CSV table of C-alpha atoms and ligand atoms in Angstrom, one decimal:
chain,number,residue,atom,x,y,z
I,1,MET,CA,-11.1,24.7,-28.9
I,2,PRO,CA,-8.5,22.6,-27.1
I,3,LEU,CA,-4.9,23.5,-27.0
I,4,LEU,CA,-4.1,19.8,-27.4
I,5,GLN,CA,-6.3,17.0,-28.6
I,6,VAL,CA,-4.9,13.5,-28.1
I,7,LYS,CA,-6.8,10.8,-30.0
I,8,ASP,CA,-6.3,7.0,-29.8
I,9,LEU,CA,-2.6,7.4,-29.1
I,10,ALA,CA,-0.5,4.3,-28.8
I,11,LEU,CA,3.0,4.8,-27.2
I,12,GLY,CA,6.0,2.6,-27.1
I,13,TYR,CA,9.4,1.7,-28.5
I,14,ASP,CA,10.5,-0.4,-31.5
I,15,GLY,CA,6.9,-1.0,-32.6
I,16,GLN,CA,6.0,-2.5,-29.1
I,17,ALA,CA,3.2,-0.7,-27.4
I,18,ILE,CA,3.5,0.3,-23.7
I,19,VAL,CA,0.1,2.0,-23.6
I,20,GLU,CA,-2.8,2.1,-26.1
I,21,GLY,CA,-6.0,4.1,-26.5
I,22,VAL,CA,-4.9,7.3,-24.8
I,23,ASN,CA,-7.5,10.0,-25.3
I,24,PHE,CA,-7.6,13.4,-23.6
I,25,GLU,CA,-7.9,17.1,-24.3
I,26,VAL,CA,-6.2,20.1,-22.7
I,27,HIS,CA,-7.9,23.5,-22.6
I,28,ALA,CA,-6.5,26.9,-21.5
I,29,GLY,CA,-6.3,27.0,-17.7
I,30,ASP,CA,-6.6,23.2,-17.2
I,31,TYR,CA,-4.3,21.6,-14.6
I,32,LEU,CA,-3.9,18.0,-15.7
I,33,PHE,CA,-2.0,15.6,-13.5
I,34,ILE,CA,-0.6,12.5,-15.2
I,35,VAL,CA,-0.4,9.7,-12.6
I,36,GLY,CA,0.3,6.0,-12.7
I,37,GLU,CA,2.7,3.4,-11.4
I,38,ASN,CA,6.4,3.5,-12.2
I,39,GLY,CA,7.2,2.2,-15.7
I,40,SER,CA,3.6,2.8,-16.8
I,41,GLY,CA,4.6,5.2,-19.6
I,42,LYS,CA,4.2,8.7,-18.2
I,43,THR,CA,7.6,9.9,-19.4
I,44,THR,CA,7.1,8.2,-22.7
I,45,LEU,CA,3.8,10.1,-23.1
I,46,MET,CA,5.6,13.4,-22.2
I,47,LYS,CA,8.3,12.7,-24.9
I,48,THR,CA,5.6,11.9,-27.4
I,49,LEU,CA,3.7,15.1,-26.7
I,50,LEU,CA,6.9,17.1,-27.2
I,51,HIS,CA,7.5,15.3,-30.5
I,52,LEU,CA,10.8,13.9,-29.2
I,53,GLN,CA,9.5,10.5,-30.3
I,54,PRO,CA,6.7,9.5,-32.7
I,55,PRO,CA,3.5,7.8,-31.5
I,56,LEU,CA,3.0,4.2,-32.7
I,57,SER,CA,-0.4,5.3,-33.8
I,58,GLY,CA,-3.0,8.0,-33.1
I,59,ARG,CA,-2.9,11.7,-33.3
I,60,ILE,CA,-1.8,14.7,-31.3
I,61,THR,CA,-3.5,17.8,-32.7
I,62,PRO,CA,-2.5,21.3,-31.4
I,63,GLY,CA,-5.3,23.9,-31.5
I,64,ASP,CA,-6.2,27.4,-30.5
I,65,GLY,CA,-3.1,28.8,-32.4
I,66,LEU,CA,-0.6,26.6,-30.5
I,67,LYS,CA,2.5,25.8,-32.5
I,68,ASP,CA,4.4,22.6,-32.1
I,69,ASN,CA,7.4,24.4,-30.5
I,70,GLU,CA,5.3,26.5,-28.2
I,71,ILE,CA,5.1,24.0,-25.3
I,72,GLY,CA,7.2,25.0,-22.2
I,73,TYR,CA,8.9,21.9,-20.8
I,74,LEU,CA,10.5,21.4,-17.4
I,75,PRO,CA,12.4,18.1,-17.5
I,76,GLN,CA,13.0,15.7,-14.7
I,77,GLN,CA,16.4,16.6,-13.2
I,78,THR,CA,19.3,14.3,-13.9
I,79,GLN,CA,22.7,14.8,-12.1
I,80,ILE,CA,24.3,16.1,-15.3
I,81,GLN,CA,21.6,18.8,-15.5
I,82,LYS,CA,21.9,19.7,-11.9
I,83,ASP,CA,25.7,20.3,-12.4
I,84,PHE,CA,25.3,22.2,-15.6
I,85,PRO,CA,28.1,24.8,-15.8
I,86,ALA,CA,26.1,27.8,-17.2
I,87,SER,CA,24.8,31.0,-15.7
I,88,VAL,CA,21.2,31.5,-14.7
I,89,ASP,CA,20.8,34.2,-17.4
I,90,GLU,CA,22.1,31.8,-20.1
I,91,ILE,CA,19.8,28.9,-19.0
I,92,VAL,CA,16.7,31.1,-18.8
I,93,LEU,CA,17.4,32.7,-22.2
I,94,SER,CA,17.9,29.2,-23.8
I,95,GLY,CA,14.1,28.9,-23.4
I,96,CYS,CA,13.9,31.3,-26.3
I,97,GLN,CA,15.7,28.9,-28.6
I,98,GLY,CA,12.5,27.9,-30.4
I,99,ARG,CA,12.1,31.5,-31.5
I,100,LEU,CA,15.5,31.8,-33.1
I,101,GLY,CA,15.0,29.9,-36.3
I,102,LEU,CA,18.2,30.2,-38.3
I,103,ARG,CA,19.2,33.4,-36.4
I,104,PRO,CA,22.4,32.8,-34.4
I,105,PHE,CA,21.8,35.5,-31.7
I,106,TYR,CA,19.1,36.5,-29.3
I,107,ARG,CA,17.2,39.8,-29.9
I,108,SER,CA,16.5,42.4,-27.2
I,109,GLU,CA,12.9,41.3,-27.0
I,110,GLU,CA,14.0,37.8,-26.2
I,111,LYS,CA,16.4,39.1,-23.5
I,112,ALA,CA,13.5,41.2,-22.1
I,113,LEU,CA,11.2,38.1,-22.0
I,114,ALA,CA,13.9,36.1,-20.1
I,115,LYS,CA,14.2,39.0,-17.6
I,116,GLU,CA,10.4,39.3,-17.2
I,117,ASN,CA,10.1,35.5,-16.5
I,118,MET,CA,13.0,35.7,-14.0
I,119,ARG,CA,11.1,38.5,-12.2
I,120,ARG,CA,8.0,36.4,-12.3
I,121,MET,CA,9.8,33.5,-10.6
I,122,GLY,CA,11.6,35.8,-8.1
I,123,ILE,CA,15.1,35.0,-9.4
I,124,GLU,CA,16.1,38.2,-11.1
I,125,HIS,CA,19.0,38.7,-8.6
I,126,LEU,CA,20.5,35.3,-9.5
I,127,GLY,CA,21.2,36.1,-13.2
I,128,LYS,CA,25.0,35.9,-13.0
I,129,LYS,CA,25.2,32.9,-10.6
I,130,CYS,CA,26.3,29.6,-11.8
I,131,PHE,CA,23.3,27.2,-12.0
I,132,ARG,CA,25.0,24.4,-10.2
I,133,GLN,CA,25.6,26.6,-7.1
I,134,LEU,CA,21.9,27.2,-6.5
I,135,SER,CA,19.6,25.4,-4.1
I,136,GLY,CA,17.2,22.8,-5.4
I,137,GLY,CA,14.3,25.2,-5.1
I,138,GLN,CA,16.2,28.0,-6.9
I,139,LYS,CA,17.1,25.6,-9.7
I,140,GLN,CA,13.5,24.6,-10.3
I,141,ARG,CA,12.5,28.3,-10.5
I,142,VAL,CA,15.2,28.9,-13.1
I,143,LEU,CA,13.9,25.9,-15.1
I,144,LEU,CA,10.4,27.2,-14.8
I,145,ALA,CA,11.4,30.7,-16.0
I,146,ARG,CA,13.2,28.9,-18.9
I,147,ALA,CA,10.0,26.9,-19.8
I,148,LEU,CA,8.0,30.1,-19.6
I,149,CYS,CA,10.2,31.7,-22.3
I,150,ALA,CA,9.0,29.0,-24.7
I,151,THR,CA,5.3,29.5,-24.1
I,152,LYS,CA,2.4,31.7,-23.1
I,153,LYS,CA,-0.1,28.8,-23.3
I,154,ILE,CA,1.0,25.4,-22.0
I,155,LEU,CA,3.6,23.9,-19.7
I,156,LEU,CA,4.7,20.3,-19.3
I,157,LEU,CA,6.3,19.6,-16.0
I,158,ASP,CA,8.0,16.3,-15.2
I,159,GLU,CA,8.1,15.7,-11.4
I,160,PRO,CA,8.9,19.4,-10.7
I,161,VAL,CA,9.0,19.0,-6.9
I,162,SER,CA,11.0,15.7,-6.8
I,163,GLY,CA,14.0,16.2,-4.5
I,164,LEU,CA,12.7,19.4,-2.9
I,165,ASP,CA,12.1,19.7,0.8
I,166,PRO,CA,8.5,20.3,1.9
I,167,LYS,CA,8.9,24.1,2.0
I,168,GLY,CA,10.5,24.2,-1.5
I,169,ALA,CA,7.8,21.8,-2.8
I,170,SER,CA,5.0,24.0,-1.4
I,171,GLU,CA,6.6,27.2,-2.9
I,172,MET,CA,6.9,25.4,-6.3
I,173,TYR,CA,3.3,24.3,-6.2
I,174,ASP,CA,2.2,27.8,-5.3
I,175,LEU,CA,4.1,29.3,-8.2
I,176,ILE,CA,2.6,26.7,-10.6
I,177,ASP,CA,-0.8,27.3,-9.2
I,178,ASP,CA,-0.4,31.1,-9.9
I,179,LEU,CA,0.6,30.3,-13.5
I,180,GLN,CA,-2.4,28.1,-14.0
I,181,LYS,CA,-4.7,30.7,-12.5
I,182,SER,CA,-3.3,33.2,-15.0
I,183,GLY,CA,-4.7,31.0,-17.8
I,184,ILE,CA,-1.7,28.8,-18.7
I,185,ALA,CA,-2.5,25.2,-19.1
I,186,VAL,CA,-0.4,22.9,-16.9
I,187,ILE,CA,0.3,19.2,-17.5
I,188,MET,CA,2.3,17.7,-14.7
I,189,ILE,CA,3.7,14.2,-14.2
I,190,SER,CA,3.6,13.5,-10.5
I,191,HIS,CA,3.5,10.8,-7.8
I,192,ASP,CA,2.1,13.3,-5.4
I,193,ILE,CA,-1.5,12.2,-5.2
I,194,PRO,CA,-2.5,14.7,-2.4
I,195,ALA,CA,-1.2,17.5,-4.7
I,196,ALA,CA,-3.1,16.1,-7.7
I,197,LEU,CA,-6.3,16.1,-5.6
I,198,ARG,CA,-5.6,19.6,-4.2
I,199,TYR,CA,-4.5,21.5,-7.3
I,200,GLY,CA,-5.5,19.4,-10.3
I,201,THR,CA,-8.6,20.0,-12.4
I,202,HIS,CA,-8.2,16.9,-14.5
I,203,ILE,CA,-6.5,13.5,-14.1
I,204,LEU,CA,-5.0,11.2,-16.7
I,205,HIS,CA,-4.1,7.8,-15.1
I,206,ILE,CA,-2.0,5.6,-17.4
I,207,GLY,CA,-1.1,2.0,-16.9
I,208,GLU,CA,-3.0,-1.2,-17.1
I,209,HIS,CA,-6.3,0.7,-16.6
I,210,LEU,CA,-6.6,4.0,-18.3
I,211,PHE,CA,-8.7,6.9,-17.0
I,212,SER,CA,-9.1,10.4,-18.3
I,213,GLY,CA,-11.5,13.0,-16.9
I,214,THR,CA,-12.1,15.6,-14.2
I,215,LYS,CA,-10.7,15.1,-10.7
I,216,GLU,CA,-14.2,14.6,-9.4
I,217,GLU,CA,-14.9,11.9,-12.0
I,218,TYR,CA,-11.5,10.2,-11.1
I,219,LEU,CA,-12.4,10.1,-7.4
I,220,ASN,CA,-15.6,8.3,-8.2
I,221,SER,CA,-14.1,5.9,-10.8
I,222,GLU,CA,-13.0,2.3,-10.1
I,223,GLU,CA,-9.4,3.2,-11.3
I,224,GLY,CA,-9.2,6.2,-9.0
I,225,LYS,CA,-10.5,4.3,-6.0
I,226,LEU,CA,-8.1,1.4,-6.6
I,227,PHE,CA,-5.1,3.6,-7.2
I,228,LEU,CA,-5.8,5.8,-4.2
I,229,GLN,CA,-6.1,2.7,-2.0
I,230,MET,CA,-2.8,1.3,-3.3
I,231,GLN,CA,-1.1,4.7,-2.7
I,232,LYS,CA,-2.4,4.7,0.9
I,233,GLY,CA,-1.2,1.1,1.3
I,234,GLY,CA,2.3,2.2,0.0
I,235,ASP,CA,2.4,5.2,2.4
I,236,ASN,CA,1.6,3.0,5.4
I,237,ALA,CA,4.0,0.2,4.4
Z,301,LIG,P1,7.2,6.1,-16.2
Z,301,LIG,O1,7.6,7.5,-16.6
Z,301,LIG,O2,5.7,6.0,-16.0
Z,301,LIG,O3,8.0,5.6,-15.0
Z,301,LIG,P2,8.5,5.4,-18.7
Z,301,LIG,O4,7.7,6.1,-19.8
Z,301,LIG,O5,9.8,6.0,-18.3
Z,301,LIG,O6,7.5,5.2,-17.4
Z,301,LIG,O7,8.7,3.9,-19.2
Z,301,LIG,C1,7.7,3.1,-19.7
Z,301,LIG,C2,8.3,1.7,-20.2
Z,301,LIG,O8,9.0,2.0,-21.3
Z,301,LIG,C3,9.2,1.1,-19.2
Z,301,LIG,O9,8.9,-0.3,-19.2
Z,301,LIG,C4,10.6,1.4,-19.7
Z,301,LIG,O10,11.5,0.4,-19.4
Z,301,LIG,C5,10.3,1.5,-21.2
Z,301,LIG,N1,11.3,2.4,-21.8
Z,301,LIG,C6,11.6,3.7,-21.4
Z,301,LIG,N2,12.5,4.3,-22.2
Z,301,LIG,C7,12.8,3.4,-23.2
Z,301,LIG,C8,13.6,3.3,-24.3
Z,301,LIG,N3,14.3,4.4,-24.7
Z,301,LIG,N4,13.6,2.2,-25.1
Z,301,LIG,C9,12.9,1.1,-24.8
Z,301,LIG,N5,12.1,1.1,-23.7
Z,301,LIG,C10,12.0,2.2,-22.9
């Protein structure tokens, strides 16, 4: 049974569709890359999957016991978020907010979960540091630990390596790869086509032409061939 089943989804704003006919499934352990040109609707799809905005039509059905608030999300970094004046401990723990309900305080098991995820991300020694003082790579590890507090099943990552140097990006990809290998489904918005082809198991290409399928199917599809050619052209420009 899929963790997420997306059927005939239309996305957009004020009744105006940006993308229509989006269909895909995500199963435990899948690594789905969402690719497409700028402005094609990738972030809008992410917001819709997180129930931050309603679809214009179609259905998103969670399965395999997944609850709506059980999706771990790592947002694209804005300057305000980068300068956020909170400690690492506070930011990671805030990933447990979905478990609070009406309770105004965190329980010891939530604090233990935050510590465990900080250990998993190799940042347990940074707990008392202020988030804005960290390096770009450390910040992303903090946000990944936070996202892991919200889920054991599925992560949504919006451009998680953007702004990182090659070493930081490679470390981040390795961490995410380990999480996927441990059985967590990963959905990642990315412009990094080499990474999509290296790590991804599935590709969703949105834009004028839609494609959803395995990486191998994408490489053999007209959409895939065209997009990869355009990317190469862009790299050489
Ligand atoms: P991508 O993430 O692929 O770059 P987006 O999902 O951010 O694309 O945007 C898709 C389209 O939706 C763009 O044309 C953008 O201008 C438009 N858009 C994004 N956010 C809003 C909004 N809040 N209201 C109206 N239109 C928006």
